[in-house]
Coordinates of C-alpha atoms in Angstrom, one line a residue:
Chain B
M1 CA 0.0 0.0 0.0
D2 CA 1.5 3.4 -0.9
E3 CA 1.2 6.6 1.0
F4 CA -1.8 7.9 -0.9
S5 CA -3.8 4.7 -0.2
V6 CA -2.9 4.8 3.5
I7 CA -4.2 8.4 3.7
Q8 CA -7.3 7.6 1.7
N9 CA -8.2 4.4 3.5
Y10 CA -7.5 5.4 7.0
F11 CA -7.4 9.1 7.5
Q12 CA -9.3 11.0 4.7
S13 CA -12.7 10.5 6.3
L14 CA -11.6 9.9 9.9
T15 CA -13.4 12.8 11.4
A16 CA -16.6 14.7 10.8
P17 CA -16.6 17.7 8.4
R18 CA -16.5 21.1 10.0
E19 CA -17.8 24.3 8.4
D20 CA -14.6 26.2 9.2
V21 CA -12.5 23.7 7.2
V22 CA -12.2 25.2 3.7
F23 CA -10.4 22.1 2.6
G24 CA -8.5 19.4 4.4
I25 CA -6.6 16.2 3.3
G26 CA -5.8 15.9 -0.4
D27 CA -4.1 19.1 -1.4
D28 CA -0.6 20.6 -0.7
C29 CA -1.9 22.3 2.5
A30 CA -5.1 22.3 4.5
C31 CA -7.0 25.6 4.7
V32 CA -9.2 26.7 7.6
E33 CA -10.9 29.8 8.8
V34 CA -10.3 31.6 12.1
P35 CA -13.4 33.5 13.2
L36 CA -13.2 37.2 14.0
G37 CA -12.3 37.9 17.7
Q38 CA -10.6 34.5 18.1
Q39 CA -6.9 33.8 18.4
L40 CA -5.2 30.6 17.1
L41 CA -3.5 28.3 19.6
I42 CA -1.0 25.8 18.3
S43 CA 0.5 22.8 20.2
T44 CA 2.8 20.1 18.9
D45 CA 3.7 16.9 20.7
T46 CA 5.8 13.9 19.6
L47 CA 5.3 10.4 21.0
I48 CA 8.3 8.0 20.3
A49 CA 7.8 4.3 20.7
G50 CA 9.8 3.1 23.8
V51 CA 10.2 6.6 25.1
H52 CA 6.8 8.2 25.4
F53 CA 4.9 4.9 25.4
P54 CA 5.9 1.4 26.2
L55 CA 6.6 -0.8 23.1
A56 CA 3.7 -3.0 24.0
T57 CA 1.1 -0.2 23.9
T58 CA -1.8 -0.9 21.7
P59 CA -2.1 1.1 18.4
H60 CA -5.5 2.3 19.6
A61 CA -4.0 3.8 22.8
I62 CA -1.1 5.4 20.8
G63 CA -3.6 7.1 18.5
Y64 CA -5.8 8.2 21.4
K65 CA -2.9 9.5 23.5
A66 CA -1.2 11.4 20.7
A67 CA -4.4 13.4 20.4
M68 CA -5.1 13.8 24.1
V69 CA -1.6 15.0 25.1
N70 CA -2.1 17.9 22.7
M71 CA -5.6 18.5 23.7
S72 CA -4.3 18.7 27.3
D73 CA -1.9 21.5 26.2
L74 CA -4.8 23.4 24.7
A75 CA -7.0 22.8 27.7
A76 CA -4.3 24.3 29.9
M77 CA -4.6 27.6 28.0
G78 CA -8.4 27.5 28.0
G79 CA -8.6 26.7 24.3
M80 CA -11.1 24.7 22.3
P81 CA -9.5 22.2 20.0
C82 CA -10.5 22.4 16.3
W83 CA -8.1 21.0 13.7
A84 CA -5.3 18.3 13.9
S85 CA -2.4 17.6 11.6
L86 CA -0.8 14.1 11.9
A87 CA 2.8 13.2 11.1
L88 CA 2.9 9.4 11.4
T89 CA 6.1 7.5 10.9
M90 CA 5.8 3.7 10.6
P91 CA 8.4 1.0 9.9
E92 CA 5.9 -0.7 7.5
V93 CA 2.3 -0.6 6.5
N94 CA 0.3 -2.9 8.7
T95 CA -3.4 -2.5 8.0
T96 CA -4.6 -4.0 11.3
W97 CA -2.3 -1.6 13.2
L98 CA -3.4 1.3 11.1
A99 CA -7.1 0.6 11.5
Q100 CA -6.7 0.5 15.3
F101 CA -4.5 3.5 15.5
A102 CA -7.0 5.5 13.3
Q103 CA -9.8 4.4 15.6
G104 CA -7.9 5.5 18.7
L105 CA -7.3 8.9 17.1
K106 CA -10.9 9.2 16.1
D107 CA -12.1 8.3 19.6
A108 CA -10.1 11.1 21.1
L109 CA -11.0 13.7 18.4
N110 CA -14.6 13.0 17.8
P111 CA -16.1 14.1 21.2
Y112 CA -14.8 17.6 20.5
Q113 CA -15.6 17.6 16.8
V114 CA -11.9 18.1 16.0
A115 CA -11.2 17.6 12.3
L116 CA -8.1 15.8 11.0
I117 CA -7.1 18.1 8.2
G118 CA -3.7 16.9 7.0
G119 CA -0.2 15.7 7.8
D120 CA 2.4 13.3 6.4
T121 CA 2.9 9.6 6.5
T122 CA 6.5 8.3 6.2
R123 CA 8.5 5.2 6.6
G124 CA 10.9 4.9 9.6
P125 CA 11.0 4.0 13.3
L126 CA 7.5 4.3 14.8
S127 CA 6.7 7.8 16.0
V128 CA 3.6 10.1 16.1
T129 CA 3.7 13.9 16.0
L130 CA 0.4 15.7 16.2
T131 CA 0.0 19.4 15.8
L132 CA -3.3 20.5 17.2
H133 CA -4.9 23.9 16.5
G134 CA -7.5 25.5 18.7
L135 CA -9.3 28.7 19.3
I136 CA -9.4 31.1 22.2
P137 CA -11.3 34.5 22.4
E138 CA -8.8 37.3 22.0
G139 CA -6.6 37.9 25.0
K140 CA -8.2 35.1 27.0
A141 CA -5.4 32.5 26.8
L142 CA -4.3 31.3 30.2
R143 CA -0.5 31.5 30.5
R144 CA 2.1 30.4 33.0
K145 CA 3.2 33.8 33.9
N146 CA 0.4 35.6 35.8
A147 CA 0.3 33.8 39.1
K148 CA 0.4 36.2 42.1
P149 CA 1.1 35.8 45.8
Q150 CA -2.0 34.7 47.7
D151 CA -3.4 32.9 44.7
K152 CA -4.6 29.4 45.6
I153 CA -3.0 26.5 43.7
F154 CA -5.3 23.7 42.4
V155 CA -4.9 20.4 40.6
S156 CA -7.7 18.7 38.7
D157 CA -7.2 15.1 39.6
G158 CA -5.4 12.6 41.9
L159 CA -1.7 12.3 40.9
G160 CA 0.9 9.6 40.3
G161 CA -1.3 7.0 38.8
A162 CA 0.4 7.1 35.4
S163 CA 3.8 6.9 36.9
L164 CA 2.9 3.9 39.0
A165 CA 1.7 2.2 35.9
L166 CA 5.0 2.9 34.2
R167 CA 6.9 1.5 37.2
S168 CA 4.7 -1.6 37.2
L169 CA 5.8 -2.4 33.7
K170 CA 9.4 -2.7 34.8
E171 CA 8.8 -4.7 38.0
P172 CA 5.9 -6.9 39.0
L173 CA 4.2 -4.7 41.6
L174 CA 0.5 -4.6 41.1
K175 CA -2.5 -7.0 41.3
P176 CA -3.8 -7.6 37.8
D177 CA -7.0 -5.7 38.2
H178 CA -5.1 -2.8 39.7
Q179 CA -2.6 -2.9 36.9
K180 CA -5.4 -2.7 34.4
I181 CA -6.9 0.4 36.0
L182 CA -3.5 2.1 36.1
L183 CA -2.6 1.2 32.5
E184 CA -5.9 2.7 31.5
K185 CA -4.8 5.9 33.3
L186 CA -1.4 5.9 31.5
N187 CA -2.7 5.0 28.1
Y188 CA -6.0 7.0 28.0
P189 CA -5.3 10.4 29.6
K190 CA -8.3 12.7 29.6
A191 CA -7.7 16.3 28.5
E192 CA -9.6 18.8 30.8
V193 CA -11.1 20.8 27.9
E194 CA -14.3 21.9 29.7
L195 CA -12.4 22.8 32.9
G196 CA -9.9 24.8 30.8
V197 CA -12.8 26.8 29.2
L198 CA -14.1 27.6 32.7
L199 CA -10.7 28.6 33.9
R200 CA -10.5 31.4 31.3
S201 CA -12.8 33.4 33.5
Y202 CA -11.2 32.7 36.9
A203 CA -7.6 31.5 36.8
S204 CA -4.5 33.6 36.8
S205 CA -2.2 30.8 35.4
A206 CA -2.4 27.2 34.3
I207 CA -0.3 24.3 33.0
D208 CA -0.9 20.7 32.3
I209 CA 1.0 18.2 34.4
S210 CA 3.0 16.2 31.8
D211 CA 6.4 16.3 33.5
G212 CA 5.3 16.0 37.2
L213 CA 3.5 18.4 39.6
A214 CA 6.8 19.8 41.0
A215 CA 8.4 20.5 37.7
D216 CA 5.3 21.9 36.1
L217 CA 4.4 24.1 39.0
E218 CA 8.0 25.3 38.9
H219 CA 7.3 26.5 35.3
I220 CA 4.4 28.6 36.6
C221 CA 6.6 29.9 39.5
L222 CA 9.5 30.8 37.3
A223 CA 7.4 32.4 34.6
S224 CA 5.4 34.4 37.2
G225 CA 8.4 35.3 39.4
V226 CA 6.9 33.8 42.5
G227 CA 7.2 30.7 44.7
A228 CA 4.7 28.2 46.1
M229 CA 3.9 26.6 49.4
L230 CA 2.2 23.2 49.1
L231 CA 0.4 21.4 51.9
E232 CA 1.3 17.7 52.0
E233 CA -2.1 16.7 53.5
D234 CA -4.0 18.4 50.6
I235 CA -2.1 16.9 47.7
P236 CA -4.5 14.3 46.1
L237 CA -2.9 11.0 45.4
H238 CA -4.2 8.4 43.0
P239 CA -6.1 6.0 45.4
L240 CA -3.7 3.1 44.5
L241 CA -0.6 5.0 45.3
K242 CA -1.0 4.7 49.1
T243 CA -1.8 1.0 48.8
Y244 CA 1.4 0.1 47.0
L245 CA 3.9 2.8 47.9
G246 CA 3.1 3.8 51.5
E247 CA 5.5 6.6 52.5
D248 CA 6.9 6.9 48.9
A249 CA 3.5 7.8 47.5
L250 CA 3.9 11.6 47.9
S251 CA 7.3 11.6 46.1
L252 CA 5.8 9.9 43.0
A253 CA 2.8 12.2 43.1
L254 CA 5.1 15.2 43.1
Q255 CA 7.6 13.9 40.6
G256 CA 5.8 11.5 38.3
G257 CA 4.8 12.7 34.9
D258 CA 2.2 11.7 32.3
D259 CA -0.9 12.5 34.5
Y260 CA -2.2 15.3 32.3
A261 CA -4.2 16.8 35.1
L262 CA -4.3 20.6 35.1
C263 CA -2.4 22.7 37.7
F264 CA -3.7 26.2 38.0
T265 CA -3.9 29.2 40.3
I266 CA -7.0 31.2 41.4
P267 CA -6.8 34.7 42.8
P268 CA -8.6 35.0 46.2
E269 CA -11.3 37.3 44.8
N270 CA -12.3 34.6 42.3
L271 CA -12.4 31.6 44.6
E272 CA -16.0 31.6 45.6
A273 CA -17.4 32.1 42.1
F274 CA -15.0 29.5 40.7
Q275 CA -16.0 26.9 43.3
T276 CA -19.7 27.5 42.4
Q277 CA -19.0 27.1 38.7
L278 CA -17.0 24.0 39.3
T279 CA -19.9 22.4 41.1
S280 CA -22.2 23.1 38.2
L281 CA -19.6 21.4 35.9
N282 CA -19.8 18.4 38.3
K283 CA -16.0 18.5 38.6
L284 CA -13.8 18.1 41.6
C285 CA -10.6 20.0 41.9
Y286 CA -8.2 20.1 44.8
C287 CA -6.6 23.1 46.5
I288 CA -3.1 22.1 47.3
G289 CA -1.4 25.3 48.5
T290 CA -0.7 29.0 48.0
I291 CA 1.5 31.1 45.8
E292 CA 4.0 33.1 47.8
K293 CA 6.3 36.0 47.0
K294 CA 9.5 34.0 47.9
P295 CA 10.8 32.0 45.0
G296 CA 11.1 28.2 45.2
L297 CA 8.8 25.4 45.9
R298 CA 8.1 24.4 49.6
L299 CA 6.1 21.7 51.2
K300 CA 4.4 21.9 54.6
T301 CA 4.4 18.4 56.0
R302 CA 1.7 16.9 58.2
D303 CA 3.8 17.7 61.3
H304 CA 4.0 21.4 60.1
T305 CA 7.6 21.4 59.2
V306 CA 8.5 23.2 55.9
K307 CA 10.7 21.4 53.4
T308 CA 12.2 22.8 50.2
C309 CA 11.1 20.6 47.3
R310 CA 13.9 19.2 45.1
L311 CA 12.7 19.1 41.5
K312 CA 13.0 16.0 39.5
G313 CA 10.4 16.2 36.7
Y314 CA 10.7 14.3 33.5
T315 CA 13.3 15.8 31.1
H316 CA 13.7 14.4 27.7
F317 CA 17.5 14.0 27.4
Chain J
M1 CA 21.5 19.3 28.5
D2 CA 17.8 18.9 29.1
E3 CA 14.9 19.6 26.8
F4 CA 14.3 23.1 28.3
S5 CA 18.0 24.1 27.8
V6 CA 18.0 22.9 24.2
I7 CA 14.9 25.0 23.4
Q8 CA 16.2 28.0 25.3
N9 CA 19.7 27.9 23.8
Y10 CA 18.9 27.0 20.2
F11 CA 15.3 27.8 19.3
Q12 CA 13.8 30.4 21.6
S13 CA 15.3 33.4 19.8
L14 CA 16.0 31.8 16.5
T15 CA 13.7 34.0 14.5
A16 CA 12.7 37.7 14.5
P17 CA 9.6 38.7 16.5
R18 CA 6.4 39.2 14.5
E19 CA 3.5 41.5 15.6
D20 CA 1.0 38.7 14.9
V21 CA 2.6 36.3 17.4
V22 CA 0.8 36.9 20.7
F23 CA 3.2 34.5 22.3
G24 CA 5.5 31.7 21.0
I25 CA 7.9 29.3 22.6
G26 CA 7.7 28.9 26.4
D27 CA 4.0 28.1 27.1
D28 CA 1.8 25.1 26.6
C29 CA 0.8 26.4 23.2
A30 CA 1.8 29.2 20.9
C31 CA -0.8 31.9 20.1
V32 CA -1.1 33.8 16.9
E33 CA -3.5 36.2 15.2
V34 CA -5.0 35.6 11.7
P35 CA -6.0 38.9 10.1
L36 CA -9.5 39.5 8.9
G37 CA -10.0 38.4 5.3
Q38 CA -7.2 35.9 5.4
Q39 CA -7.5 32.1 5.6
L40 CA -5.0 29.9 7.4
L41 CA -2.9 27.4 5.4
I42 CA -1.3 24.5 7.2
S43 CA 1.4 22.1 5.9
T44 CA 3.2 19.3 7.6
D45 CA 6.2 17.4 6.3
T46 CA 8.5 14.9 8.0
L47 CA 12.1 14.3 7.0
I48 CA 13.5 10.9 8.2
A49 CA 17.3 10.4 8.2
G50 CA 18.2 7.8 5.5
V51 CA 14.8 8.1 3.9
H52 CA 14.3 11.8 3.0
F53 CA 17.9 12.8 3.2
P54 CA 21.1 10.8 3.0
L55 CA 22.7 10.1 6.4
A56 CA 25.7 12.2 5.4
T57 CA 23.6 15.3 5.0
T58 CA 24.9 18.2 7.0
P59 CA 22.7 19.4 9.9
H60 CA 22.6 22.9 8.3
A61 CA 21.0 21.3 5.2
I62 CA 18.6 19.2 7.2
G63 CA 17.3 22.3 9.0
Y64 CA 17.1 24.3 5.8
K65 CA 15.4 21.6 3.8
A66 CA 12.8 20.8 6.6
A67 CA 11.6 24.4 6.3
M68 CA 11.8 24.7 2.5
V69 CA 9.8 21.6 1.7
N70 CA 6.9 23.0 3.7
M71 CA 7.4 26.5 2.3
S72 CA 7.1 24.8 -1.1
D73 CA 3.8 23.3 -0.2
L74 CA 2.6 26.7 0.8
A75 CA 4.0 28.3 -2.3
A76 CA 2.0 25.8 -4.4
M77 CA -1.2 27.2 -3.0
G78 CA -0.1 30.9 -3.3
G79 CA 0.3 31.3 0.5
M80 CA 2.7 33.5 2.5
P81 CA 4.5 31.5 5.2
C82 CA 4.2 33.0 8.7
W83 CA 4.7 30.6 11.6
A84 CA 6.5 27.3 12.1
S85 CA 6.3 24.6 14.7
L86 CA 9.2 22.2 14.9
A87 CA 9.1 18.6 16.2
L88 CA 12.8 17.5 16.4
T89 CA 13.7 14.0 17.4
M90 CA 17.4 13.3 18.1
P91 CA 19.3 10.3 19.4
E92 CA 21.4 12.6 21.7
V93 CA 22.1 16.2 22.4
N94 CA 25.0 17.2 20.2
T95 CA 25.6 21.0 20.6
T96 CA 27.6 21.4 17.4
W97 CA 24.9 19.5 15.4
L98 CA 22.1 21.6 17.1
A99 CA 23.8 24.9 16.4
Q100 CA 24.2 24.1 12.7
F101 CA 20.7 22.7 12.4
A102 CA 19.3 25.8 14.0
Q103 CA 21.3 28.0 11.6
G104 CA 20.0 26.1 8.6
L105 CA 16.4 26.5 9.8
K106 CA 17.0 30.2 10.4
D107 CA 18.6 30.7 7.0
A108 CA 15.4 29.3 5.4
L109 CA 12.9 31.0 7.6
N110 CA 14.4 34.5 8.0
P111 CA 14.2 35.7 4.3
Y112 CA 10.4 35.4 4.7
Q113 CA 10.2 36.6 8.3
V114 CA 8.7 33.3 9.4
A115 CA 8.6 32.9 13.2
L116 CA 9.5 29.7 15.0
I117 CA 6.7 29.6 17.5
G118 CA 6.9 26.2 19.2
G119 CA 7.2 22.5 18.9
D120 CA 8.7 19.6 20.8
T121 CA 12.2 18.1 21.2
T122 CA 12.4 14.4 21.9
R123 CA 14.9 11.6 22.1
G124 CA 14.8 9.0 19.4
P125 CA 16.0 8.2 15.9
L126 CA 16.8 11.4 14.0
S127 CA 13.7 12.9 12.3
V128 CA 12.4 16.4 11.7
T129 CA 8.7 17.2 11.4
L130 CA 7.9 20.8 10.6
T131 CA 4.4 22.2 10.5
L132 CA 4.2 25.5 8.7
H133 CA 1.4 28.0 8.9
G134 CA 0.7 30.6 6.3
L135 CA -1.9 33.1 5.1
I136 CA -3.9 33.4 1.9
P137 CA -6.6 36.0 1.1
E138 CA -10.0 34.4 1.5
G139 CA -10.9 32.1 -1.4
K140 CA -7.6 32.7 -3.2
A141 CA -5.8 29.3 -2.4
L142 CA -4.6 27.5 -5.5
R143 CA -5.8 24.0 -5.5
R144 CA -5.2 20.9 -7.6
K145 CA -8.7 20.6 -8.8
N146 CA -9.5 23.4 -11.2
A147 CA -7.4 22.7 -14.2
K148 CA -9.5 22.9 -17.5
P149 CA -9.0 21.6 -21.0
Q150 CA -6.9 24.1 -23.1
D151 CA -5.1 25.4 -20.0
K152 CA -1.3 25.5 -20.6
I153 CA 0.9 23.5 -18.2
F154 CA 4.0 25.2 -16.8
V155 CA 6.9 24.2 -14.6
S156 CA 9.1 26.7 -12.8
D157 CA 12.6 25.2 -13.2
G158 CA 14.7 22.6 -14.9
L159 CA 13.9 19.1 -13.6
G160 CA 15.8 16.0 -12.5
G161 CA 18.8 17.6 -10.8
A162 CA 17.9 16.5 -7.3
S163 CA 17.3 12.9 -8.5
L164 CA 20.6 12.8 -10.3
A165 CA 22.3 14.0 -7.1
L166 CA 20.6 11.2 -5.2
R167 CA 21.7 8.6 -7.8
S168 CA 25.3 9.9 -7.7
L169 CA 25.5 9.2 -4.0
K170 CA 24.9 5.5 -4.8
E171 CA 27.3 5.2 -7.7
P172 CA 30.3 7.3 -8.7
L173 CA 28.9 9.1 -11.7
L174 CA 29.7 12.8 -11.6
K175 CA 32.7 15.0 -11.7
P176 CA 33.4 16.5 -8.3
D177 CA 32.4 20.1 -9.2
H178 CA 29.2 18.8 -10.9
Q179 CA 28.4 16.7 -7.9
K180 CA 28.8 19.7 -5.7
I181 CA 26.3 21.7 -7.8
L182 CA 23.7 18.9 -7.8
L183 CA 24.0 18.2 -4.1
E184 CA 23.3 21.9 -3.5
K185 CA 20.2 21.4 -5.6
L186 CA 19.2 18.4 -3.5
N187 CA 20.0 19.8 -0.1
Y188 CA 19.0 23.4 -0.6
P189 CA 15.7 23.5 -2.5
K190 CA 14.2 26.9 -3.0
A191 CA 10.5 27.4 -2.4
E192 CA 8.8 29.5 -5.1
V193 CA 7.0 31.8 -2.7
E194 CA 7.0 34.9 -4.8
L195 CA 5.9 33.0 -7.9
G196 CA 3.1 31.3 -5.8
V197 CA 1.8 34.7 -4.8
L198 CA 1.7 35.8 -8.5
L199 CA -0.1 32.6 -9.5
R200 CA -3.0 33.5 -7.2
S201 CA -4.2 35.9 -9.9
Y202 CA -3.5 33.8 -13.0
A203 CA -3.3 30.0 -12.4
S204 CA -6.2 27.5 -12.4
S205 CA -4.3 24.9 -10.4
A206 CA -0.8 24.3 -8.9
I207 CA 1.2 21.7 -7.1
D208 CA 4.9 21.4 -6.0
I209 CA 7.0 18.7 -7.6
S210 CA 8.1 16.6 -4.7
D211 CA 7.3 13.2 -6.0
G212 CA 8.2 13.7 -9.7
L213 CA 6.6 15.7 -12.5
A214 CA 4.5 12.8 -13.8
A215 CA 3.2 11.8 -10.4
D216 CA 2.4 15.3 -9.3
L217 CA 0.8 16.4 -12.6
E218 CA -1.3 13.3 -12.3
H219 CA -2.5 14.6 -8.9
I220 CA -3.7 17.7 -10.8
C221 CA -5.3 15.7 -13.6
L222 CA -7.1 13.3 -11.2
A223 CA -8.3 16.1 -8.9
S224 CA -9.5 18.1 -11.9
G225 CA -11.0 15.2 -13.9
V226 CA -8.8 16.0 -16.9
G227 CA -5.7 14.7 -18.8
A228 CA -2.5 16.2 -20.1
M229 CA -0.4 16.2 -23.2
L230 CA 3.3 17.1 -22.6
L231 CA 5.7 18.1 -25.4
E232 CA 9.0 16.3 -25.0
E233 CA 11.0 19.0 -26.6
D234 CA 9.6 21.6 -24.1
I235 CA 10.3 19.8 -20.9
P236 CA 13.2 21.6 -19.2
L237 CA 15.9 19.4 -18.0
H238 CA 18.5 20.3 -15.4
P239 CA 21.5 21.2 -17.7
L240 CA 23.7 18.4 -16.2
L241 CA 21.1 15.7 -17.0
K242 CA 21.8 15.5 -20.7
T243 CA 25.6 15.4 -20.0
Y244 CA 25.4 12.4 -17.8
L245 CA 22.3 10.5 -18.9
G246 CA 21.8 11.1 -22.6
E247 CA 18.6 9.4 -23.7
D248 CA 17.6 8.5 -20.1
A249 CA 17.5 12.2 -19.1
L250 CA 13.8 12.7 -19.9
S251 CA 12.7 9.7 -17.8
L252 CA 14.5 11.1 -14.7
A253 CA 13.0 14.5 -15.3
L254 CA 9.5 13.0 -15.4
Q255 CA 9.9 10.6 -12.6
G256 CA 12.5 12.0 -10.3
G257 CA 11.3 13.6 -7.1
D258 CA 12.7 16.3 -4.7
D259 CA 12.9 19.1 -7.2
Y260 CA 10.4 21.4 -5.5
A261 CA 9.7 23.4 -8.6
L262 CA 6.0 24.3 -9.1
C263 CA 3.9 22.7 -11.8
F264 CA 0.8 24.8 -12.6
T265 CA -1.8 25.5 -15.2
I266 CA -2.8 28.8 -16.8
P267 CA -6.1 29.3 -18.7
P268 CA -5.6 30.7 -22.2
E269 CA -7.2 34.0 -21.4
N270 CA -4.6 34.7 -18.6
L271 CA -1.5 33.7 -20.6
E272 CA -0.5 37.1 -21.9
A273 CA -1.0 38.9 -18.6
F274 CA 0.8 36.1 -16.7
Q275 CA 3.8 36.2 -19.0
T276 CA 4.1 40.0 -18.6
Q277 CA 4.0 39.7 -14.8
L278 CA 6.5 36.9 -14.9
T279 CA 8.9 39.1 -16.7
S280 CA 8.6 41.8 -14.1
L281 CA 9.3 39.1 -11.4
N282 CA 12.5 38.3 -13.4
K283 CA 11.5 34.7 -13.3
L284 CA 11.6 32.1 -16.1
C285 CA 8.9 29.4 -16.3
Y286 CA 8.5 26.7 -19.0
C287 CA 5.3 25.8 -20.9
I288 CA 5.5 22.1 -21.2
G289 CA 2.1 21.1 -22.6
T290 CA -1.7 21.5 -22.5
I291 CA -4.5 20.1 -20.4
E292 CA -6.9 17.9 -22.3
K293 CA -10.3 16.5 -21.7
K294 CA -9.2 12.9 -22.1
P295 CA -7.9 11.5 -18.8
G296 CA -4.3 10.2 -18.6
L297 CA -0.9 11.7 -19.2
R298 CA 0.5 11.6 -22.7
L299 CA 3.9 12.7 -24.2
K300 CA 4.4 13.9 -27.8
T301 CA 7.9 13.0 -28.6
R302 CA 10.3 14.9 -30.9
D303 CA 9.2 12.7 -33.9
H304 CA 5.6 13.6 -33.1
T305 CA 4.4 10.2 -31.9
V306 CA 2.3 10.2 -28.8
K307 CA 3.1 7.9 -25.9
T308 CA 1.2 7.2 -22.8
C309 CA 3.2 8.0 -19.7
R310 CA 3.6 5.3 -17.1
L311 CA 3.7 6.9 -13.7
K312 CA 6.4 6.0 -11.2
G313 CA 6.7 8.9 -8.8
Y314 CA 8.1 8.5 -5.4
T315 CA 5.8 6.7 -2.9
H316 CA 6.7 6.4 0.7
F317 CA 6.0 2.8 1.3

């Protein structure tokens, strides 16, 4: 099967048509329309086999995750995802693999009516680069840089589950049903798109936790010129972390990547309104600490001593 | 060096600032503004080491070519390139390599004031995926599908040079100074951006010749529901093709990829005005045949017999 057949058979009609797509797959470029008053957000993430997902990951999960990690970047800025370009590199054309990969991609993109508009398929070691385009009303993008002292720090989910799953692939650690739950967490992250849209109106900064809470919160602190105090007892752990790791659970929750929850800051004057809206979204978020003027990341333990956090997020080299 | 240092040292300030970039590298997404009345063009191309460029290619040429092949896609639609996202996968961080690669990218992007706005750097087998964004006035994008019988077919440069260069890397074929000239052609393609902008007003269809003239012209014919008659004596060959290949030169010019010239069609009523504008652009293009109603690609040889062209363009699998 040549490149053109791969595109035609698996990707051409993958997603539903959108009115703002002037034309998509099948020309030298795709062409889309950005409505007046909206700005364009662009996110690119590459997943390499054996680096960003275990070699045994199903093609369905690879397709799903490639879309979701980018949607998570868009969600962190408050954007609505619209159009995706896919650069897929495969060692060979395996039609079973392709069908499942395409289905995974579709299952991630369809709930948000994101259109696959183009890309490139090439021969080489397996890797997936997705560039996702989204929209945000002018000036409303949530950045890392506007957190202020007294802002409350939140995360949108229990942490460390994906890291525990990764660890369990290297050493037999988990009961089979627990492993299944955690692999689902690792392979099928959920981008917090609706939460991101809500945060446009209330948050001062936001980031998605791909490299670990400590490392990603540090990005906010550095960009904002502030520091943070976290409360140990308020940091939500994935329920299975305590079961398997005991005292080490917190360290994994702080340093483990791949969770794709959002970490964001809410100024004191917005807290009440934000909590009300959160309830109407039927979404639970966790307040884990406070932004402070003093740079650095600190942790107040259960016995009220304050420790400086050493950062060890995921770095790619 | 970790991912953040790579980005900061080599890519953060690679390109000049643009007013329409709200923010670029350093957040979860980049954010740009599309002006009223313009549509957004998006092109993605992946270059894999050993597949799309010989392993011995210099990092400077890899960076340059990754940008130019995408600019060529945009040029084929009449678009102006604006913003690039880079997904770079490298086996290791080699600062000399990175500095040269970044310089190549810069040398391709800077003449058009294209801003590098984001991307992803990952560890893995060497590959470069660039997603290029450009602008085109509403409804003005040149497509493959509007060629009509009687339209004249043009190409924007002599063909086959890049293919001959590729062949010379496998077998000793060329004199050293000729090899140097042809490798320059292979490694440093020039996107026909200014010509593409001119074609907006005169052409009925266009494509860039990445897979070979025959294969790419076939894309135009299939998309437009037409055929084409080429005149052998009018097809421009790279000057060195005749020297080294004699009778085989034409076949390489028809089937060899990687030239990145434009192939386009001009309706009869636009011919005179187009030629006048071309002169003022100081650009030479070559009329190589005529679109016909009858499907398929035909070649009228020097002795006036008509042959059906068999298509063997580059396919990726």
